[in-house]
C-alpha cells in the first residue's frame, strides 16, 4: 500500500500547474502537519481528522482552510481509487461570520466633510474627493480612476469602472457637485497625461494610497478614529440610504455589487429604523399605548 507521504507528494505534483505556487505550498504545509499527526500512517478516518484539526487549527479561519485542504486531498484520493468513502463528510466547517461594515453616523460625516480647512494645502481637491466617496458611494479605486469626461455635473452623475472592469453610472447630490466645481475652477492641476479628475501638484493622477492618507488626515482633524478609511465613507453612504428608506436592490446597483448578498451585509445597520417603524405603526408596540 502507498505511504501517506507518497500520496501527499503525488497530490501536490498533480496540483502543480493547476494552482498557484502559493496555494500548492499552503496545501503542502497543511498535509505535512497531517502526516506528522498520523505518524505517516494512512489513517484518514473522521476521528483522526478531527484530532488533527483540534491540534493544528486553533481558530475558525485556520480550521476552514485546513478542512478545505483535506477535502481537496480526499477528492483526489477517491479519484485515483485510494479511498472509497469520504472521511471528511461528517466534519463540520466552522461558521465564519462576515465582519459587519463600520459606518459613521450622520453627525460624524458632517464633522469630517464640513471642516474649515481653507488654509490646508489641496483642501478643495480633498473635499471634492471626500464628497464623492460619501456622496456617490464610490470605491477608492473608482475615485482615483475617475476621468473628467466621465463626469456630468449638470445631471450630477459619474461613470466609473468598478470591479471586473464593469462600468456603471452613479449619482451624487448638489453639495458634492458644488465641491467638484470649486476644485475644478481653482485648484485642479492640468494633467500631463490623460484627463484624470483628481491630480497631484505635478499633474499626475492621484493614487489610491494618497486618497487613503487624505481621508485619515481629515478624519483626525475632525477628531474621528484613525480607522476611518475611504471604505468607511462608502459604508456610510449605503447605511444612510437604507436608514432613510432606500430599497436593497437600489443600493446594490449604486454600489456596483454583483450579488445582492454582498449588499445585505449593510441591513444590520437599519435595525434601529425598523424598530422605530414598529414602535410608530404597530398598535401594541408601546407599553403605554391605550386601547
PDB file of C-alpha atoms in Angstrom:
ATOM      1  CA  UNK A   1       0.000   0.000   0.000  1.00  0.00           C
ATOM      2  CA  UNK A   2       1.212   3.502  -0.797  1.00  0.00           C
ATOM      3  CA  UNK A   3       2.503   5.513   2.138  1.00  0.00           C
ATOM      4  CA  UNK A   4       0.750   8.697   3.193  1.00  0.00           C
ATOM      5  CA  UNK A   5       3.854  10.730   2.331  1.00  0.00           C
ATOM      6  CA  UNK A   6       3.969   9.354  -1.213  1.00  0.00           C
ATOM      7  CA  UNK A   7       0.254  10.031  -1.723  1.00  0.00           C
ATOM      8  CA  UNK A   8       0.684  13.582  -0.497  1.00  0.00           C
ATOM      9  CA  UNK A   9       3.569  14.117  -2.903  1.00  0.00           C
ATOM     10  CA  UNK A  10       1.538  12.645  -5.748  1.00  0.00           C
ATOM     11  CA  UNK A  11      -1.320  15.004  -4.892  1.00  0.00           C
ATOM     12  CA  UNK A  12       0.988  18.049  -4.835  1.00  0.00           C
ATOM     13  CA  UNK A  13       2.610  17.028  -8.120  1.00  0.00           C
ATOM     14  CA  UNK A  14      -0.850  16.748  -9.624  1.00  0.00           C
ATOM     15  CA  UNK A  15      -1.711  20.270  -8.426  1.00  0.00           C
ATOM     16  CA  UNK A  16       1.417  21.838  -9.925  1.00  0.00           C
ATOM     17  CA  UNK A  17       0.436  23.952 -12.920  1.00  0.00           C
ATOM     18  CA  UNK A  18      -3.252  23.849 -11.941  1.00  0.00           C
ATOM     19  CA  UNK A  19      -2.973  26.024  -8.835  1.00  0.00           C
ATOM     20  CA  UNK A  20      -0.659  28.870  -7.931  1.00  0.00           C
ATOM     21  CA  UNK A  21       2.694  28.023  -6.316  1.00  0.00           C
ATOM     22  CA  UNK A  22       1.484  29.727  -3.114  1.00  0.00           C
ATOM     23  CA  UNK A  23      -1.598  27.500  -2.977  1.00  0.00           C
ATOM     24  CA  UNK A  24       0.466  24.354  -3.567  1.00  0.00           C
ATOM     25  CA  UNK A  25       2.838  25.395  -0.775  1.00  0.00           C
ATOM     26  CA  UNK A  26      -0.113  26.030   1.559  1.00  0.00           C
ATOM     27  CA  UNK A  27      -1.588  22.579   0.799  1.00  0.00           C
ATOM     28  CA  UNK A  28       1.843  21.015   1.295  1.00  0.00           C
ATOM     29  CA  UNK A  29       2.248  22.674   4.701  1.00  0.00           C
ATOM     30  CA  UNK A  30      -1.203  21.548   5.876  1.00  0.00           C
ATOM     31  CA  UNK A  31      -0.661  17.980   4.703  1.00  0.00           C
ATOM     32  CA  UNK A  32       2.828  17.775   6.227  1.00  0.00           C
ATOM     33  CA  UNK A  33       1.180  18.554   9.563  1.00  0.00           C
ATOM     34  CA  UNK A  34      -1.420  15.868   8.852  1.00  0.00           C
ATOM     35  CA  UNK A  35       1.295  13.297   8.117  1.00  0.00           C
ATOM     36  CA  UNK A  36       3.094  14.233  11.339  1.00  0.00           C
ATOM     37  CA  UNK A  37      -0.134  13.958  13.339  1.00  0.00           C
ATOM     38  CA  UNK A  38      -0.857  10.493  11.893  1.00  0.00           C
ATOM     39  CA  UNK A  39       2.791   9.357  12.231  1.00  0.00           C
ATOM     40  CA  UNK A  40       2.878   8.855   8.480  1.00  0.00           C
ATOM     41  CA  UNK A  41       0.160   6.189   8.579  1.00  0.00           C
ATOM     42  CA  UNK A  42      -2.673   6.151   6.082  1.00  0.00           C
ATOM     43  CA  UNK A  43      -5.451   6.548   8.672  1.00  0.00           C
ATOM     44  CA  UNK A  44      -7.808   9.011   7.106  1.00  0.00           C
ATOM     45  CA  UNK A  45     -10.701   8.365   9.468  1.00  0.00           C
ATOM     46  CA  UNK A  46     -13.132  11.006  10.800  1.00  0.00           C
ATOM     47  CA  UNK A  47     -11.935  10.827  14.420  1.00  0.00           C
ATOM     48  CA  UNK A  48      -8.284  11.042  13.390  1.00  0.00           C
ATOM     49  CA  UNK A  49      -9.020  14.044  11.173  1.00  0.00           C
ATOM     50  CA  UNK A  50     -10.944  15.737  13.988  1.00  0.00           C
ATOM     51  CA  UNK A  51      -7.912  15.296  16.210  1.00  0.00           C
ATOM     52  CA  UNK A  52      -5.721  16.838  13.525  1.00  0.00           C
ATOM     53  CA  UNK A  53      -7.998  19.875  13.222  1.00  0.00           C
ATOM     54  CA  UNK A  54      -8.173  20.306  17.014  1.00  0.00           C
ATOM     55  CA  UNK A  55      -4.378  20.254  17.202  1.00  0.00           C
ATOM     56  CA  UNK A  56      -3.438  22.374  14.204  1.00  0.00           C
ATOM     57  CA  UNK A  57      -6.438  24.676  13.706  1.00  0.00           C
ATOM     58  CA  UNK A  58      -6.837  26.889  16.783  1.00  0.00           C
ATOM     59  CA  UNK A  59      -9.318  29.288  15.192  1.00  0.00           C
ATOM     60  CA  UNK A  60     -12.177  29.266  12.706  1.00  0.00           C
ATOM     61  CA  UNK A  61     -10.213  30.781   9.825  1.00  0.00           C
ATOM     62  CA  UNK A  62      -7.393  28.231  10.078  1.00  0.00           C
ATOM     63  CA  UNK A  63      -9.855  25.357  10.533  1.00  0.00           C
ATOM     64  CA  UNK A  64     -11.785  26.373   7.427  1.00  0.00           C
ATOM     65  CA  UNK A  65      -8.595  26.456   5.354  1.00  0.00           C
ATOM     66  CA  UNK A  66      -7.262  23.125   6.626  1.00  0.00           C
ATOM     67  CA  UNK A  67     -10.629  21.451   6.156  1.00  0.00           C
ATOM     68  CA  UNK A  68     -10.668  22.727   2.575  1.00  0.00           C
ATOM     69  CA  UNK A  69      -7.192  21.217   2.067  1.00  0.00           C
ATOM     70  CA  UNK A  70      -8.357  17.883   3.500  1.00  0.00           C
ATOM     71  CA  UNK A  71     -11.404  17.757   1.258  1.00  0.00           C
ATOM     72  CA  UNK A  72      -9.381  18.560  -1.843  1.00  0.00           C
ATOM     73  CA  UNK A  73      -6.859  15.853  -0.919  1.00  0.00           C
ATOM     74  CA  UNK A  74      -9.606  13.304  -0.226  1.00  0.00           C
ATOM     75  CA  UNK A  75     -11.298  14.114  -3.527  1.00  0.00           C
ATOM     76  CA  UNK A  76      -8.003  13.363  -5.294  1.00  0.00           C
ATOM     77  CA  UNK A  77      -7.569  10.077  -3.386  1.00  0.00           C
ATOM     78  CA  UNK A  78     -11.072   8.945  -4.306  1.00  0.00           C
ATOM     79  CA  UNK A  79     -10.473   9.832  -7.943  1.00  0.00           C
ATOM     80  CA  UNK A  80      -7.356   7.637  -8.119  1.00  0.00           C
ATOM     81  CA  UNK A  81      -9.073   4.807  -6.224  1.00  0.00           C
ATOM     82  CA  UNK A  82      -7.239   5.059  -2.894  1.00  0.00           C
ATOM     83  CA  UNK A  83     -10.409   5.816  -0.924  1.00  0.00           C
ATOM     84  CA  UNK A  84     -13.943   4.547  -1.458  1.00  0.00           C
ATOM     85  CA  UNK A  85     -15.680   6.868   1.027  1.00  0.00           C
ATOM     86  CA  UNK A  86     -15.214  10.476   2.135  1.00  0.00           C
ATOM     87  CA  UNK A  87     -13.933  10.680   5.750  1.00  0.00           C
ATOM     88  CA  UNK A  88     -14.390  14.464   5.753  1.00  0.00           C
ATOM     89  CA  UNK A  89     -18.128  14.237   5.101  1.00  0.00           C
ATOM     90  CA  UNK A  90     -19.024  14.317   8.799  1.00  0.00           C
ATOM     91  CA  UNK A  91     -16.611  17.147   9.622  1.00  0.00           C
ATOM     92  CA  UNK A  92     -18.369  20.453  10.111  1.00  0.00           C
ATOM     93  CA  UNK A  93     -16.919  23.638   8.725  1.00  0.00           C
ATOM     94  CA  UNK A  94     -16.790  26.484  11.241  1.00  0.00           C
ATOM     95  CA  UNK A  95     -19.254  29.300  10.892  1.00  0.00           C
ATOM     96  CA  UNK A  96     -17.287  32.235   9.513  1.00  0.00           C
ATOM     97  CA  UNK A  97     -19.291  35.340  10.155  1.00  0.00           C
ATOM     98  CA  UNK A  98     -18.589  38.224   7.850  1.00  0.00           C
ATOM     99  CA  UNK A  99     -17.406  41.275   9.708  1.00  0.00           C
ATOM    100  CA  UNK A 100     -20.019  43.983   9.708  1.00  0.00           C
ATOM    101  CA  UNK A 101     -19.134  47.225   7.994  1.00  0.00           C
ATOM    102  CA  UNK A 102     -18.354  50.177  10.245  1.00  0.00           C
ATOM    103  CA  UNK A 103     -20.270  53.270   9.268  1.00  0.00           C
ATOM    104  CA  UNK A 104     -20.079  56.835  10.503  1.00  0.00           C
ATOM    105  CA  UNK A 105     -23.239  58.362  11.871  1.00  0.00           C
ATOM    106  CA  UNK A 106     -24.608  61.436  10.139  1.00  0.00           C
ATOM    107  CA  UNK A 107     -23.072  63.805  12.674  1.00  0.00           C
ATOM    108  CA  UNK A 108     -19.631  62.305  12.138  1.00  0.00           C
ATOM    109  CA  UNK A 109     -19.990  62.632   8.369  1.00  0.00           C
ATOM    110  CA  UNK A 110     -20.822  66.302   8.873  1.00  0.00           C
ATOM    111  CA  UNK A 111     -17.787  66.673  11.156  1.00  0.00           C
ATOM    112  CA  UNK A 112     -15.399  65.288   8.551  1.00  0.00           C
ATOM    113  CA  UNK A 113     -16.856  66.934   5.438  1.00  0.00           C
ATOM    114  CA  UNK A 114     -17.800  70.380   6.746  1.00  0.00           C
ATOM    115  CA  UNK A 115     -14.475  71.262   8.374  1.00  0.00           C
ATOM    116  CA  UNK A 116     -12.997  74.704   7.843  1.00  0.00           C
ATOM    117  CA  UNK A 117      -9.699  73.726   6.237  1.00  0.00           C
ATOM    118  CA  UNK A 118      -9.329  76.672   3.888  1.00  0.00           C
ATOM    119  CA  UNK A 119      -5.660  77.057   4.740  1.00  0.00           C
ATOM    120  CA  UNK A 120      -4.887  73.383   4.149  1.00  0.00           C
ATOM    121  CA  UNK A 121      -2.924  72.577   1.009  1.00  0.00           C
ATOM    122  CA  UNK A 122      -5.137  70.926  -1.614  1.00  0.00           C
ATOM    123  CA  UNK A 123      -8.235  71.484   0.510  1.00  0.00           C
ATOM    124  CA  UNK A 124     -10.639  71.962  -2.419  1.00  0.00           C
ATOM    125  CA  UNK A 125      -9.442  68.805  -4.156  1.00  0.00           C
ATOM    126  CA  UNK A 126      -9.543  66.798  -0.935  1.00  0.00           C
ATOM    127  CA  UNK A 127     -13.042  67.959  -0.056  1.00  0.00           C
ATOM    128  CA  UNK A 128     -14.283  67.092  -3.550  1.00  0.00           C
ATOM    129  CA  UNK A 129     -12.812  63.595  -3.239  1.00  0.00           C
ATOM    130  CA  UNK A 130     -14.373  63.037   0.176  1.00  0.00           C
ATOM    131  CA  UNK A 131     -17.740  64.335  -1.015  1.00  0.00           C
ATOM    132  CA  UNK A 132     -17.584  61.905  -3.954  1.00  0.00           C
ATOM    133  CA  UNK A 133     -16.599  58.939  -1.770  1.00  0.00           C
ATOM    134  CA  UNK A 134     -19.570  59.567   0.504  1.00  0.00           C
ATOM    135  CA  UNK A 135     -21.971  61.245  -1.932  1.00  0.00           C
ATOM    136  CA  UNK A 136     -21.758  58.519  -4.589  1.00  0.00           C
ATOM    137  CA  UNK A 137     -20.544  55.571  -2.501  1.00  0.00           C
ATOM    138  CA  UNK A 138     -17.504  55.022  -4.703  1.00  0.00           C
ATOM    139  CA  UNK A 139     -14.579  52.705  -4.072  1.00  0.00           C
ATOM    140  CA  UNK A 140     -11.223  54.392  -3.592  1.00  0.00           C
ATOM    141  CA  UNK A 141     -10.025  52.879  -6.892  1.00  0.00           C
ATOM    142  CA  UNK A 142     -13.047  54.342  -8.672  1.00  0.00           C
ATOM    143  CA  UNK A 143     -12.305  57.848  -7.387  1.00  0.00           C
ATOM    144  CA  UNK A 144      -8.626  57.551  -8.337  1.00  0.00           C
ATOM    145  CA  UNK A 145      -9.590  56.246 -11.781  1.00  0.00           C
ATOM    146  CA  UNK A 146     -12.275  58.845 -12.493  1.00  0.00           C
ATOM    147  CA  UNK A 147     -11.806  60.986 -15.600  1.00  0.00           C
ATOM    148  CA  UNK A 148     -13.231  64.419 -16.391  1.00  0.00           C
ATOM    149  CA  UNK A 149     -15.139  63.064 -19.387  1.00  0.00           C
ATOM    150  CA  UNK A 150     -16.924  60.591 -17.090  1.00  0.00           C
ATOM    151  CA  UNK A 151     -18.434  63.457 -15.104  1.00  0.00           C
ATOM    152  CA  UNK A 152     -21.764  65.138 -15.849  1.00  0.00           C
ATOM    153  CA  UNK A 153     -22.161  67.978 -13.382  1.00  0.00           C
ATOM    154  CA  UNK A 154     -25.475  69.093 -14.887  1.00  0.00           C
ATOM    155  CA  UNK A 155     -27.021  65.661 -14.314  1.00  0.00           C
ATOM    156  CA  UNK A 156     -24.900  65.050 -11.189  1.00  0.00           C
ATOM    157  CA  UNK A 157     -23.713  61.649 -12.408  1.00  0.00           C
ATOM    158  CA  UNK A 158     -20.375  59.949 -12.864  1.00  0.00           C
ATOM    159  CA  UNK A 159     -19.470  56.898 -14.930  1.00  0.00           C
ATOM    160  CA  UNK A 160     -16.989  54.636 -13.126  1.00  0.00           C
ATOM    161  CA  UNK A 161     -15.156  51.410 -13.850  1.00  0.00           C
ATOM    162  CA  UNK A 162     -15.742  49.040 -10.958  1.00  0.00           C
ATOM    163  CA  UNK A 163     -14.570  45.552 -10.074  1.00  0.00           C
ATOM    164  CA  UNK A 164     -14.180  43.195 -13.009  1.00  0.00           C
ATOM    165  CA  UNK A 165     -13.955  46.237 -15.318  1.00  0.00           C
ATOM    166  CA  UNK A 166     -17.717  46.647 -15.068  1.00  0.00           C
ATOM    167  CA  UNK A 167     -18.951  50.102 -15.918  1.00  0.00           C
ATOM    168  CA  UNK A 168     -21.796  51.777 -14.072  1.00  0.00           C
ATOM    169  CA  UNK A 169     -23.286  55.224 -13.628  1.00  0.00           C
ATOM    170  CA  UNK A 170     -23.881  56.506 -10.130  1.00  0.00           C
ATOM    171  CA  UNK A 171     -25.315  59.715  -8.744  1.00  0.00           C
ATOM    172  CA  UNK A 172     -24.331  62.428  -6.309  1.00  0.00           C
ATOM    173  CA  UNK A 173     -26.024  65.460  -4.826  1.00  0.00           C
ATOM    174  CA  UNK A 174     -25.701  69.225  -5.120  1.00  0.00           C
ATOM    175  CA  UNK A 175     -23.214  69.540  -2.242  1.00  0.00           C
ATOM    176  CA  UNK A 176     -20.827  67.121  -3.957  1.00  0.00           C
ATOM    177  CA  UNK A 177     -21.398  68.837  -7.297  1.00  0.00           C
ATOM    178  CA  UNK A 178     -20.534  72.241  -5.807  1.00  0.00           C
ATOM    179  CA  UNK A 179     -17.357  70.853  -4.228  1.00  0.00           C
ATOM    180  CA  UNK A 180     -16.209  69.379  -7.547  1.00  0.00           C
ATOM    181  CA  UNK A 181     -16.945  72.653  -9.376  1.00  0.00           C
ATOM    182  CA  UNK A 182     -14.936  74.650  -6.819  1.00  0.00           C
ATOM    183  CA  UNK A 183     -11.997  72.259  -7.153  1.00  0.00           C
ATOM    184  CA  UNK A 184     -12.014  72.243 -10.948  1.00  0.00           C
ATOM    185  CA  UNK A 185     -12.368  76.019 -11.188  1.00  0.00           C
ATOM    186  CA  UNK A 186      -9.445  76.998  -8.994  1.00  0.00           C
ATOM    187  CA  UNK A 187      -7.268  74.125  -7.816  1.00  0.00           C
ATOM    188  CA  UNK A 188      -7.097  71.305 -10.341  1.00  0.00           C
ATOM    189  CA  UNK A 189      -3.642  70.958 -11.897  1.00  0.00           C
ATOM    190  CA  UNK A 190      -3.793  70.298 -15.639  1.00  0.00           C
ATOM    191  CA  UNK A 191      -2.729  66.685 -16.139  1.00  0.00           C
ATOM    192  CA  UNK A 192       0.367  65.715 -18.090  1.00  0.00           C
ATOM    193  CA  UNK A 193      -1.336  62.652 -19.484  1.00  0.00           C
ATOM    194  CA  UNK A 194      -4.981  61.728 -19.998  1.00  0.00           C
ATOM    195  CA  UNK A 195      -7.824  63.546 -18.249  1.00  0.00           C
ATOM    196  CA  UNK A 196      -7.860  62.321 -14.637  1.00  0.00           C
ATOM    197  CA  UNK A 197     -10.383  64.160 -12.493  1.00  0.00           C
ATOM    198  CA  UNK A 198      -8.115  64.282  -9.458  1.00  0.00           C
ATOM    199  CA  UNK A 199      -4.480  65.208  -9.943  1.00  0.00           C
ATOM    200  CA  UNK A 200      -1.397  65.788  -7.831  1.00  0.00           C
ATOM    201  CA  UNK A 201       0.588  69.030  -7.673  1.00  0.00           C
ATOM    202  CA  UNK A 202       2.692  67.689 -10.544  1.00  0.00           C
ATOM    203  CA  UNK A 203      -0.282  66.909 -12.755  1.00  0.00           C
ATOM    204  CA  UNK A 204      -0.249  63.151 -12.228  1.00  0.00           C
ATOM    205  CA  UNK A 205      -3.294  61.023 -11.499  1.00  0.00           C
ATOM    206  CA  UNK A 206      -3.737  60.768  -7.751  1.00  0.00           C
ATOM    207  CA  UNK A 207      -3.078  57.317  -6.290  1.00  0.00           C
ATOM    208  CA  UNK A 208      -5.337  55.230  -4.069  1.00  0.00           C
ATOM    209  CA  UNK A 209      -2.720  55.355  -1.298  1.00  0.00           C
ATOM    210  CA  UNK A 210      -2.725  59.161  -1.430  1.00  0.00           C
ATOM    211  CA  UNK A 211      -6.532  59.215  -1.142  1.00  0.00           C
ATOM    212  CA  UNK A 212      -6.406  56.891   1.875  1.00  0.00           C
ATOM    213  CA  UNK A 213      -3.918  59.200   3.596  1.00  0.00           C
ATOM    214  CA  UNK A 214      -6.085  62.229   2.861  1.00  0.00           C
ATOM    215  CA  UNK A 215      -9.169  60.563   4.350  1.00  0.00           C
ATOM    216  CA  UNK A 216      -7.229  59.674   7.507  1.00  0.00           C
ATOM    217  CA  UNK A 217      -5.881  63.232   7.774  1.00  0.00           C
ATOM    218  CA  UNK A 218      -9.354  64.752   7.522  1.00  0.00           C
ATOM    219  CA  UNK A 219     -10.746  62.196   9.986  1.00  0.00           C
ATOM    220  CA  UNK A 220      -8.057  63.036  12.533  1.00  0.00           C
ATOM    221  CA  UNK A 221      -8.654  66.765  12.094  1.00  0.00           C
ATOM    222  CA  UNK A 222     -12.329  66.089  12.868  1.00  0.00           C
ATOM    223  CA  UNK A 223     -11.408  64.083  15.969  1.00  0.00           C
ATOM    224  CA  UNK A 224     -12.596  60.790  14.447  1.00  0.00           C
ATOM    225  CA  UNK A 225     -10.885  57.393  14.887  1.00  0.00           C
ATOM    226  CA  UNK A 226      -7.733  56.567  12.941  1.00  0.00           C
ATOM    227  CA  UNK A 227      -9.568  53.578  11.417  1.00  0.00           C
ATOM    228  CA  UNK A 228     -11.698  55.830   9.191  1.00  0.00           C
ATOM    229  CA  UNK A 229     -10.929  54.985   5.557  1.00  0.00           C
ATOM    230  CA  UNK A 230     -12.383  55.598   2.093  1.00  0.00           C
ATOM    231  CA  UNK A 231     -14.343  52.376   2.540  1.00  0.00           C
ATOM    232  CA  UNK A 232     -15.836  53.791   5.750  1.00  0.00           C
ATOM    233  CA  UNK A 233     -17.375  56.589   3.689  1.00  0.00           C
ATOM    234  CA  UNK A 234     -18.698  54.044   1.174  1.00  0.00           C
ATOM    235  CA  UNK A 235     -20.205  52.022   4.037  1.00  0.00           C
ATOM    236  CA  UNK A 236     -21.761  55.185   5.419  1.00  0.00           C
ATOM    237  CA  UNK A 237     -23.294  56.007   2.016  1.00  0.00           C
ATOM    238  CA  UNK A 238     -25.022  52.604   1.894  1.00  0.00           C
ATOM    239  CA  UNK A 239     -26.056  52.696   5.542  1.00  0.00           C
ATOM    240  CA  UNK A 240     -27.641  56.121   5.361  1.00  0.00           C
ATOM    241  CA  UNK A 241     -29.539  55.275   2.172  1.00  0.00           C
ATOM    242  CA  UNK A 242     -31.044  52.208   3.838  1.00  0.00           C
ATOM    243  CA  UNK A 243     -31.766  54.132   7.024  1.00  0.00           C
ATOM    244  CA  UNK A 244     -33.759  56.617   5.002  1.00  0.00           C
ATOM    245  CA  UNK A 245     -35.857  54.031   3.204  1.00  0.00           C
ATOM    246  CA  UNK A 246     -33.926  53.102   0.055  1.00  0.00           C
ATOM    247  CA  UNK A 247     -34.532  49.526  -1.054  1.00  0.00           C
ATOM    248  CA  UNK A 248     -31.727  46.981  -1.069  1.00  0.00           C
ATOM    249  CA  UNK A 249     -31.785  46.432  -4.841  1.00  0.00           C
ATOM    250  CA  UNK A 250     -31.253  50.136  -5.498  1.00  0.00           C
ATOM    251  CA  UNK A 251     -28.326  50.289  -3.088  1.00  0.00           C
ATOM    252  CA  UNK A 252     -26.863  47.181  -4.734  1.00  0.00           C
ATOM    253  CA  UNK A 253     -26.913  48.878  -8.129  1.00  0.00           C
ATOM    254  CA  UNK A 254     -25.426  52.111  -6.809  1.00  0.00           C
ATOM    255  CA  UNK A 255     -22.587  50.270  -5.066  1.00  0.00           C
ATOM    256  CA  UNK A 256     -21.884  48.100  -8.097  1.00  0.00           C
ATOM    257  CA  UNK A 257     -22.301  44.825  -6.209  1.00  0.00           C
ATOM    258  CA  UNK A 258     -22.782  41.836  -8.490  1.00  0.00           C
ATOM    259  CA  UNK A 259     -24.630  39.881  -5.817  1.00  0.00           C
ATOM    260  CA  UNK A 260     -27.440  41.149  -3.615  1.00  0.00           C
ATOM    261  CA  UNK A 261     -25.980  39.007  -0.811  1.00  0.00           C
ATOM    262  CA  UNK A 262     -22.969  41.333  -0.699  1.00  0.00           C
ATOM    263  CA  UNK A 263     -25.231  44.323  -0.138  1.00  0.00           C
ATOM    264  CA  UNK A 264     -27.262  42.547   2.544  1.00  0.00           C
ATOM    265  CA  UNK A 265     -24.376  42.933   4.986  1.00  0.00           C
ATOM    266  CA  UNK A 266     -25.500  46.544   5.380  1.00  0.00           C
ATOM    267  CA  UNK A 267     -29.010  45.703   6.535  1.00  0.00           C
ATOM    268  CA  UNK A 268     -27.985  45.232  10.181  1.00  0.00           C
ATOM    269  CA  UNK A 269     -27.429  48.961  10.492  1.00  0.00           C
ATOM    270  CA  UNK A 270     -31.074  49.619   9.733  1.00  0.00           C
ATOM    271  CA  UNK A 271     -32.380  47.723  12.746  1.00  0.00           C
ATOM    272  CA  UNK A 272     -32.979  50.980  14.607  1.00  0.00           C
ATOM    273  CA  UNK A 273     -35.017  52.304  11.702  1.00  0.00           C
ATOM    274  CA  UNK A 274     -37.110  49.131  11.612  1.00  0.00           C
ATOM    275  CA  UNK A 275     -37.621  49.215  15.381  1.00  0.00           C
ATOM    276  CA  UNK A 276     -38.772  52.817  15.187  1.00  0.00           C
ATOM    277  CA  UNK A 277     -41.173  51.906  12.386  1.00  0.00           C
ATOM    278  CA  UNK A 278     -42.696  49.136  14.523  1.00  0.00           C
ATOM    279  CA  UNK A 279     -42.930  51.427  17.559  1.00  0.00           C
ATOM    280  CA  UNK A 280     -44.666  54.047  15.476  1.00  0.00           C
ATOM    281  CA  UNK A 281     -47.018  51.858  13.443  1.00  0.00           C
ATOM    282  CA  UNK A 282     -47.903  48.773  15.490  1.00  0.00           C
ATOM    283  CA  UNK A 283     -50.897  49.246  17.804  1.00  0.00           C
ATOM    284  CA  UNK A 284     -49.388  47.119  20.591  1.00  0.00           C
ATOM    285  CA  UNK A 285     -45.761  48.097  20.228  1.00  0.00           C
ATOM    286  CA  UNK A 286     -45.711  50.591  23.096  1.00  0.00           C
ATOM    287  CA  UNK A 287     -46.447  49.586  26.619  1.00  0.00           C
ATOM    288  CA  UNK A 288     -48.160  52.886  27.347  1.00  0.00           C
ATOM    289  CA  UNK A 289     -50.468  52.823  24.339  1.00  0.00           C
ATOM    290  CA  UNK A 290     -54.170  52.933  25.107  1.00  0.00           C
ATOM    291  CA  UNK A 291     -56.791  50.661  23.593  1.00  0.00           C
TER     292      UNK A 291
END
